[in-house]
Coordinates of N, CA and C in Angstrom, one line a residue:
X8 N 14.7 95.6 -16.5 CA 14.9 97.0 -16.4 C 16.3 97.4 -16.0
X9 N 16.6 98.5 -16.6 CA 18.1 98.9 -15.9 C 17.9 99.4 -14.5
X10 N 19.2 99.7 -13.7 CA 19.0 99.6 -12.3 C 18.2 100.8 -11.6
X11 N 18.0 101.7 -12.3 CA 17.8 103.3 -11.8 C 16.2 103.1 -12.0
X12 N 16.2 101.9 -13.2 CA 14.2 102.1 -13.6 C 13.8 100.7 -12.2
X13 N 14.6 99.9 -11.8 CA 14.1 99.2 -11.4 C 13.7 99.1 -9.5
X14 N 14.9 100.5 -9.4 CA 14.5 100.7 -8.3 C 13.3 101.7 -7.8
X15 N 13.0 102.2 -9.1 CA 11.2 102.8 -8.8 C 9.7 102.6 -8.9
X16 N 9.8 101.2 -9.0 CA 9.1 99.9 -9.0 C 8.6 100.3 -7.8
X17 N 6.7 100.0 -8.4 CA 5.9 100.0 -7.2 C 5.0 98.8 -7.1
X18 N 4.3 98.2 -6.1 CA 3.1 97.6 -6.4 C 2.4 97.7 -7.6
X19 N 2.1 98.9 -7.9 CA 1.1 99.0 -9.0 C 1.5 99.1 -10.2
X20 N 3.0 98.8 -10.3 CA 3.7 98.9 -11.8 C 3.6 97.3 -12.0
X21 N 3.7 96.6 -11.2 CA 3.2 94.9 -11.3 C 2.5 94.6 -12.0
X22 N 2.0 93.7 -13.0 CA 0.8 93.3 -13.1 C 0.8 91.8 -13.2
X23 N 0.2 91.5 -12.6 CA 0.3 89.4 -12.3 C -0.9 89.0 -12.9
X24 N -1.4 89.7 -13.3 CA -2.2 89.1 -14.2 C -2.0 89.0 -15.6
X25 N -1.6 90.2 -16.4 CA -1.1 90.0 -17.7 C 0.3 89.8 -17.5
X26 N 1.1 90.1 -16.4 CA 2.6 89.2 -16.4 C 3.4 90.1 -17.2
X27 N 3.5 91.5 -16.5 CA 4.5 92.8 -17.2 C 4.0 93.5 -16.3
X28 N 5.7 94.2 -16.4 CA 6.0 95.1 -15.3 C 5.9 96.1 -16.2
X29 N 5.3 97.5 -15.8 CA 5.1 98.6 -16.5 C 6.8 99.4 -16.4
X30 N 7.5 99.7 -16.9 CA 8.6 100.6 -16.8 C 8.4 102.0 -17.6
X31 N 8.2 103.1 -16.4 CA 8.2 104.1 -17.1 C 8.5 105.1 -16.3
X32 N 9.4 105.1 -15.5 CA 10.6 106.5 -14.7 C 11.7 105.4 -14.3
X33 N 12.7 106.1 -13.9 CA 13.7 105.8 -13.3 C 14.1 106.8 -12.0
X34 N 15.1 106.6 -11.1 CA 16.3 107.0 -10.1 C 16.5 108.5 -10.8
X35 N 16.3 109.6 -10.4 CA 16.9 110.6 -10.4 C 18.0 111.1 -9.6
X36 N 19.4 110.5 -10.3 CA 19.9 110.7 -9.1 C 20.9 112.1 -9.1
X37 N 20.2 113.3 -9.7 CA 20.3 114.2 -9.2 C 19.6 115.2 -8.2
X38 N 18.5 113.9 -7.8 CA 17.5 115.0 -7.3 C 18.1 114.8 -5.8
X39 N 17.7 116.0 -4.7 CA 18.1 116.3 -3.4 C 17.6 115.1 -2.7
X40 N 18.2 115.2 -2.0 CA 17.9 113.7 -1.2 C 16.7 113.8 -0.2
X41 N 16.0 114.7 -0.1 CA 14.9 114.9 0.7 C 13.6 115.5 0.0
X42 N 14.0 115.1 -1.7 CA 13.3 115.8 -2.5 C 11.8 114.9 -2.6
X43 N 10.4 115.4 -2.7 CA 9.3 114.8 -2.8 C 9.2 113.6 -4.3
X44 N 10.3 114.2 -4.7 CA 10.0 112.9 -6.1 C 11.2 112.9 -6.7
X45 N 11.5 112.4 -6.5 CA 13.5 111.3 -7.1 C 13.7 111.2 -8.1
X46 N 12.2 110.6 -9.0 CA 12.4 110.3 -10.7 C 12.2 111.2 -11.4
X47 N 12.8 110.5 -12.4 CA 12.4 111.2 -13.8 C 12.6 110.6 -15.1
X48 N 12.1 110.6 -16.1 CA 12.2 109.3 -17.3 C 13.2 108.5 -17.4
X49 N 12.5 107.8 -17.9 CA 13.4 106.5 -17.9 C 14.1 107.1 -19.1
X50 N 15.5 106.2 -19.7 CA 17.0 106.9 -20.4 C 16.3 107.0 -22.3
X51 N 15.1 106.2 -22.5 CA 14.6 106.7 -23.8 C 13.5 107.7 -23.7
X52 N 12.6 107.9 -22.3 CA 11.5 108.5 -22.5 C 10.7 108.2 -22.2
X53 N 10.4 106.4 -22.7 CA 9.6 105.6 -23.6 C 9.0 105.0 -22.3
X54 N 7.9 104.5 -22.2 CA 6.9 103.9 -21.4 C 7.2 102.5 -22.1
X55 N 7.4 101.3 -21.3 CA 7.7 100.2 -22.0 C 7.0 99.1 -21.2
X56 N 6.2 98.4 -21.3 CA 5.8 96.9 -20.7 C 6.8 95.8 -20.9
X57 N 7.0 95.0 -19.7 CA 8.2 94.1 -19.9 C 7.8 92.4 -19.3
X58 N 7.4 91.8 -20.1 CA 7.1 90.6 -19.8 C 7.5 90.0 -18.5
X59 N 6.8 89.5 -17.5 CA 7.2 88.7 -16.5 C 7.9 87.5 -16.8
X60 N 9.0 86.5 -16.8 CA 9.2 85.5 -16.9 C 8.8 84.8 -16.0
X61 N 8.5 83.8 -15.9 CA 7.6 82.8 -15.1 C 8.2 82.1 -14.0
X62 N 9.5 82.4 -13.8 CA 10.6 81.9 -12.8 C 10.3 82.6 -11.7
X63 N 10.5 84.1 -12.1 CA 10.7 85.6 -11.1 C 9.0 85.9 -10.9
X64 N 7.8 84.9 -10.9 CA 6.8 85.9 -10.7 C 6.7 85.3 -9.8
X65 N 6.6 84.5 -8.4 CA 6.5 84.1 -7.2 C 7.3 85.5 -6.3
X66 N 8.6 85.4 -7.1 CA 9.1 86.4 -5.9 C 8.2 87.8 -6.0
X67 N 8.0 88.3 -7.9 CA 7.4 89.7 -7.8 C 6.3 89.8 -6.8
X68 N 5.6 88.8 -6.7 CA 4.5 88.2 -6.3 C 4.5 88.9 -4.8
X69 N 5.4 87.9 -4.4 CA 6.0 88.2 -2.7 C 5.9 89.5 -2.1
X70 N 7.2 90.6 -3.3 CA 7.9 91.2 -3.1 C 6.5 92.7 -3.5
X71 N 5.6 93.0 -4.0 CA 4.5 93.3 -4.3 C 3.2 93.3 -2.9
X72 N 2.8 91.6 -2.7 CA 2.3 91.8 -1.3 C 2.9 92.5 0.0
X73 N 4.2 91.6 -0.1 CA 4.8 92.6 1.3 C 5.1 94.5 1.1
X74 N 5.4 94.7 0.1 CA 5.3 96.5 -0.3 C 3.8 96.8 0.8
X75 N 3.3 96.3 -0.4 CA 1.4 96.6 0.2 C 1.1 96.7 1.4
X76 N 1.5 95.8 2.6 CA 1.8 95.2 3.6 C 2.2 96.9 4.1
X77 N 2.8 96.5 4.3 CA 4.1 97.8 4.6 C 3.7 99.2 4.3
X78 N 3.1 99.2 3.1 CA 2.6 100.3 2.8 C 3.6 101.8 2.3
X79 N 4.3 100.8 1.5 CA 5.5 101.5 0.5 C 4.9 101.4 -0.8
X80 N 5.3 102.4 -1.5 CA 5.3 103.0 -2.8 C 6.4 102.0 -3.6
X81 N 7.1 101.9 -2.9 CA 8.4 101.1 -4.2 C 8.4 99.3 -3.6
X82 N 9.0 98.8 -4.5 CA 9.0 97.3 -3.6 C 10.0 97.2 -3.8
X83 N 11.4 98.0 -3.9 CA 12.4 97.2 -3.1 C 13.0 98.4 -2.8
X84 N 14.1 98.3 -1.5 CA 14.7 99.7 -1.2 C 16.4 99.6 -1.5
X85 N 16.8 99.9 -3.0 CA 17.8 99.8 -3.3 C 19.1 100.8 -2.3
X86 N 20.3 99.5 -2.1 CA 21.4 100.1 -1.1 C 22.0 101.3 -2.2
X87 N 23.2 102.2 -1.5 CA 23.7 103.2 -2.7 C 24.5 102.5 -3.3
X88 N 24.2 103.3 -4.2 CA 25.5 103.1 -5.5 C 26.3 102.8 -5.1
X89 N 27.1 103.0 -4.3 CA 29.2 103.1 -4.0 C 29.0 101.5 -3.0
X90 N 27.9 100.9 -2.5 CA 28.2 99.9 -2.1 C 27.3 98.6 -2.2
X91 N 26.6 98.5 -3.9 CA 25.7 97.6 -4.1 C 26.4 96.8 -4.7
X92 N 27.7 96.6 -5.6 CA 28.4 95.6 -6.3 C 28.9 94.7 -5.2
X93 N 29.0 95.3 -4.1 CA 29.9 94.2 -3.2 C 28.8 93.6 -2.3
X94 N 27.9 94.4 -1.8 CA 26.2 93.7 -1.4 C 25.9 92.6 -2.0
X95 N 25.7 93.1 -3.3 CA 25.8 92.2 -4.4 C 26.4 90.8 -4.2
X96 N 27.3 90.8 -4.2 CA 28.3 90.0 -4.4 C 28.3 88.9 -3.1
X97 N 28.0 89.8 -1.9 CA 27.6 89.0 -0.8 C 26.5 88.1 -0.8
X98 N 25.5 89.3 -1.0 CA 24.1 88.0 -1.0 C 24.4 87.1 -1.8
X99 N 25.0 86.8 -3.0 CA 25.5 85.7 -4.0 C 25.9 84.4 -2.9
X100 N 26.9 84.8 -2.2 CA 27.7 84.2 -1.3 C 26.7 83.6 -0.4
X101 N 25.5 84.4 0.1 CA 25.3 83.8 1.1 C 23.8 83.1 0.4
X102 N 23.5 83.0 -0.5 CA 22.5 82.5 -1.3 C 23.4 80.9 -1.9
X103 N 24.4 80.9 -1.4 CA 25.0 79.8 -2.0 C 25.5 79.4 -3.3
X104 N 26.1 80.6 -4.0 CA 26.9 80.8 -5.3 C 28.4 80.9 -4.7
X105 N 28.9 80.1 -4.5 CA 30.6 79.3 -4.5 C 31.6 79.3 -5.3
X106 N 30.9 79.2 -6.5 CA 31.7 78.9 -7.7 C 32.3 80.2 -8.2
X107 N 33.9 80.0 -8.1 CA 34.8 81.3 -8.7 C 34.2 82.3 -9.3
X108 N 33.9 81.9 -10.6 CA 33.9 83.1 -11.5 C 33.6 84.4 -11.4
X109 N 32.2 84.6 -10.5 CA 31.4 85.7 -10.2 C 32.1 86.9 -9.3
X110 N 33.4 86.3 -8.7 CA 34.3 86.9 -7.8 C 35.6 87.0 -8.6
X111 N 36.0 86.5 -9.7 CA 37.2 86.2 -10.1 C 37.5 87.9 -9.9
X112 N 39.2 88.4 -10.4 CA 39.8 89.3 -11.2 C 41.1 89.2 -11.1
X113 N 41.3 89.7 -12.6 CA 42.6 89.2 -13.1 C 42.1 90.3 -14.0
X114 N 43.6 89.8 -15.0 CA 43.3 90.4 -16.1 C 42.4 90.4 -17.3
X115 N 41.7 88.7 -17.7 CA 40.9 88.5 -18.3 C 39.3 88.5 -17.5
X116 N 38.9 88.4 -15.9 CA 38.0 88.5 -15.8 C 37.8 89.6 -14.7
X117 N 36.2 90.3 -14.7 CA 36.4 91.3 -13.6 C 35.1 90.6 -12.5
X118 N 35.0 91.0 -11.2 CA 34.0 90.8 -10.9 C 32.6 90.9 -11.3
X119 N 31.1 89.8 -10.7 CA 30.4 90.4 -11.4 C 29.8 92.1 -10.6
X120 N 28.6 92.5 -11.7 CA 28.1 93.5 -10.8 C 26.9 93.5 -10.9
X121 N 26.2 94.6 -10.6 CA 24.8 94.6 -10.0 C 24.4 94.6 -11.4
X122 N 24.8 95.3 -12.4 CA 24.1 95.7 -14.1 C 24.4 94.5 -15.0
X123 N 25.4 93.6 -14.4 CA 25.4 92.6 -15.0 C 24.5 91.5 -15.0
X124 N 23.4 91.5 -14.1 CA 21.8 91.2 -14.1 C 21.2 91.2 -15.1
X125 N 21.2 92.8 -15.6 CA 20.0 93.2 -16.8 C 20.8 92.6 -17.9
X126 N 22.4 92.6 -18.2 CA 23.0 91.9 -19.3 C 22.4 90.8 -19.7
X127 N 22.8 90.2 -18.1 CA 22.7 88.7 -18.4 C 21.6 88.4 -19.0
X128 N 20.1 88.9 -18.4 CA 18.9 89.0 -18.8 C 18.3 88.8 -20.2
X129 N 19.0 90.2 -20.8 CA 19.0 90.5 -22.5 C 19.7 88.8 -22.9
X130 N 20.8 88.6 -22.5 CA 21.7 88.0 -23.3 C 21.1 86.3 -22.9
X131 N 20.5 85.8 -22.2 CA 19.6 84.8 -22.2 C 18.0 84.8 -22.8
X132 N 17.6 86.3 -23.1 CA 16.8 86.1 -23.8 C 17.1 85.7 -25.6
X133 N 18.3 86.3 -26.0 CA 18.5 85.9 -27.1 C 19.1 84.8 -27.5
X134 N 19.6 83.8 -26.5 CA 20.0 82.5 -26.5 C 18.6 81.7 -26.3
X135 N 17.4 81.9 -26.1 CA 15.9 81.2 -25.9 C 15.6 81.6 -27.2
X136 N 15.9 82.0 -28.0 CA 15.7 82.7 -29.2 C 14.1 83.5 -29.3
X137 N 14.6 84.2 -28.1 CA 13.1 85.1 -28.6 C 13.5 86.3 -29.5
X138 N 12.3 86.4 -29.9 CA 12.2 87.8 -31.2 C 12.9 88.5 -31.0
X139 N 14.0 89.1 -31.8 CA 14.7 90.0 -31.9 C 14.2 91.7 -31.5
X140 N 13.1 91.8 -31.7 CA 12.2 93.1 -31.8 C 11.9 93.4 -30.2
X141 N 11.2 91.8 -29.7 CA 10.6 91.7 -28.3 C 11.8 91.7 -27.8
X142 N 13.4 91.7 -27.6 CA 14.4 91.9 -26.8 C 14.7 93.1 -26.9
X143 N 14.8 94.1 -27.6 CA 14.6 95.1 -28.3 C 14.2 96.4 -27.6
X144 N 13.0 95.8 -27.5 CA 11.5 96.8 -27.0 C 11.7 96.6 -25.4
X145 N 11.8 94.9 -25.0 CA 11.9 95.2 -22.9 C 13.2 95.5 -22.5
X146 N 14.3 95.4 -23.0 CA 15.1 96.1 -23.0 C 15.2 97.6 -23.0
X147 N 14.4 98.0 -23.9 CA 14.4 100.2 -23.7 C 15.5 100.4 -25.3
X148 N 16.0 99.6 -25.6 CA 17.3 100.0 -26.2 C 16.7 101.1 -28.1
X149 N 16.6 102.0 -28.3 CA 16.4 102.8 -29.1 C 16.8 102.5 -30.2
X150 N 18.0 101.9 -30.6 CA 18.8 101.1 -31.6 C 18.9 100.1 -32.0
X151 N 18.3 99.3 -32.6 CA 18.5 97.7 -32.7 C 20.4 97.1 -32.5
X152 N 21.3 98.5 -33.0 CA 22.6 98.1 -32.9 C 22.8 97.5 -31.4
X153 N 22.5 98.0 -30.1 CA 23.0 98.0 -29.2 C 22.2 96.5 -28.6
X154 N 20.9 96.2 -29.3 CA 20.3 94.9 -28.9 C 21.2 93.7 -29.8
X155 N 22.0 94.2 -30.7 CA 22.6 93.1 -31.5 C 23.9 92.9 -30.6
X156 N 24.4 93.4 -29.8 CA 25.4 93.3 -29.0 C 25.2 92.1 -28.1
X157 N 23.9 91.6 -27.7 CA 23.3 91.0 -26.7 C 23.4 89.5 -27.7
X158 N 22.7 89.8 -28.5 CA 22.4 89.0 -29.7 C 24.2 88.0 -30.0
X159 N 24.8 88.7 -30.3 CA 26.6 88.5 -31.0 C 26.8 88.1 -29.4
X160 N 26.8 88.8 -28.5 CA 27.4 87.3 -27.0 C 26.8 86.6 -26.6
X161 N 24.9 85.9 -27.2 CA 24.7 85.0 -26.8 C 25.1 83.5 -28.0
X162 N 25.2 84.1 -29.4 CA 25.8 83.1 -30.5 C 27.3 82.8 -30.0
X163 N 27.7 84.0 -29.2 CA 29.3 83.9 -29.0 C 29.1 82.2 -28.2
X164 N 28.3 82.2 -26.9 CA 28.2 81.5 -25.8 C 27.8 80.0 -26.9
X165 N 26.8 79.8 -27.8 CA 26.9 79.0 -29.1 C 25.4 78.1 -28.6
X166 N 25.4 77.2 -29.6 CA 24.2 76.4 -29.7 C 23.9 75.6 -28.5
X167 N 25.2 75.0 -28.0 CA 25.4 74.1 -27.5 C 24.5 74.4 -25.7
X168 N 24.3 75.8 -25.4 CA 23.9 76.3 -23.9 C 22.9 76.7 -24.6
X169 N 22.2 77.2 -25.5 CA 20.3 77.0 -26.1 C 19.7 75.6 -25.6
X170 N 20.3 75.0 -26.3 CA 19.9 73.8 -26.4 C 20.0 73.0 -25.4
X171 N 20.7 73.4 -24.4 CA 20.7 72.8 -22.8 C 19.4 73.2 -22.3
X172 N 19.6 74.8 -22.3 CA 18.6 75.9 -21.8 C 17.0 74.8 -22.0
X173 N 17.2 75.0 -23.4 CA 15.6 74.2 -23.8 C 15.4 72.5 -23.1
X174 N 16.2 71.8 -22.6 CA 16.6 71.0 -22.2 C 16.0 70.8 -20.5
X175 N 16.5 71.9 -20.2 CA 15.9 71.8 -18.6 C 15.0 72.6 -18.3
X176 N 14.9 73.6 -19.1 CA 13.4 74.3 -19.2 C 12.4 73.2 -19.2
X177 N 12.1 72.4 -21.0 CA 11.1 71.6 -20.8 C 10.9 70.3 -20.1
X178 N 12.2 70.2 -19.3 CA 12.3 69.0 -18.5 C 12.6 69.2 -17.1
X179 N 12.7 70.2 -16.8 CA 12.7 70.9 -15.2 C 14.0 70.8 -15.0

């Protein structure tokens, strides 16, 4: 989900049993800040089901009970805008990501950021080589052009990280 749809994620948009997250509002982030209701469609309109991948359903899992627990409407409470890339960036650090890149900047690299999640996301789905249509559709994206962008930087990244991918997927 993009960031605005994913921070309005409730328990009940979960489903662990068919293993799709319902996406269908996002972050209004024009509404008043004391306003009874925040959202408003998500950026096509479109009501979209989005496959759980089987890595992230322990945590949805988690993150779903404890909501309930608690007895919140959303399951996560996204920090603001102006200071989630560097949040970001921290919990990376303290999760134990070390390695340059994700902090680099220069001229050729920038740091990462919070939307470069949902990138990545798209762009390892199309290196697993799933359906073109099914990246398409849980993505939100209206155009197939804008899903072939995803598509052209994961052939960019080449055979050689698929075929890893498939490598420690079916070998742990």
């Amino acid at each position: 989900p993009r960031p605005g749809e994913m921070e309005t994620l409730g328990p009940d948009d979960v489903d662990l049993v068919a293993d799709v997250v319902l996406v269908h509002q996002a972050v209004d982030p024009t509404a008043a800040a004391d306003a009874d209701d925040d959202t408003k469609f998500t950026k096509t309109k479109r009501t979209r089901r989005v496959p759980i991948e089987p890595m992230i359903k322990p945590l949805l899992s988690a993150l779903v009970d404890l909501a309930r627990a608690e007895g919140r409407s959303r399951l996560v409470t996204m920090p603001p805008e102006s200071g989630k890339c560097d949040k970001f960036r921290t919990y990376l650090k303290r999760a134990g990501c070390d390695r340059p890149e994700p902090y680099a900047s220069d001229r050729a690299r920038r740091p990462i950021r919070w939307r470069d999640l949902r990138n990545t996301g798209i762009t390892w789905r199309a290196l697993r080589g799933d359906a073109h249509i099914a990246i398409q559709r849980a993505a939100g994206h209206e155009r197939f052009e804008t899903t072939e962008r995803y598509i052209c930087a994961a052939e960019d990244l080449g055979l050689g990280v698929q075929a890893e991918l498939v490598v420690r997927v079916e070998g742990h």
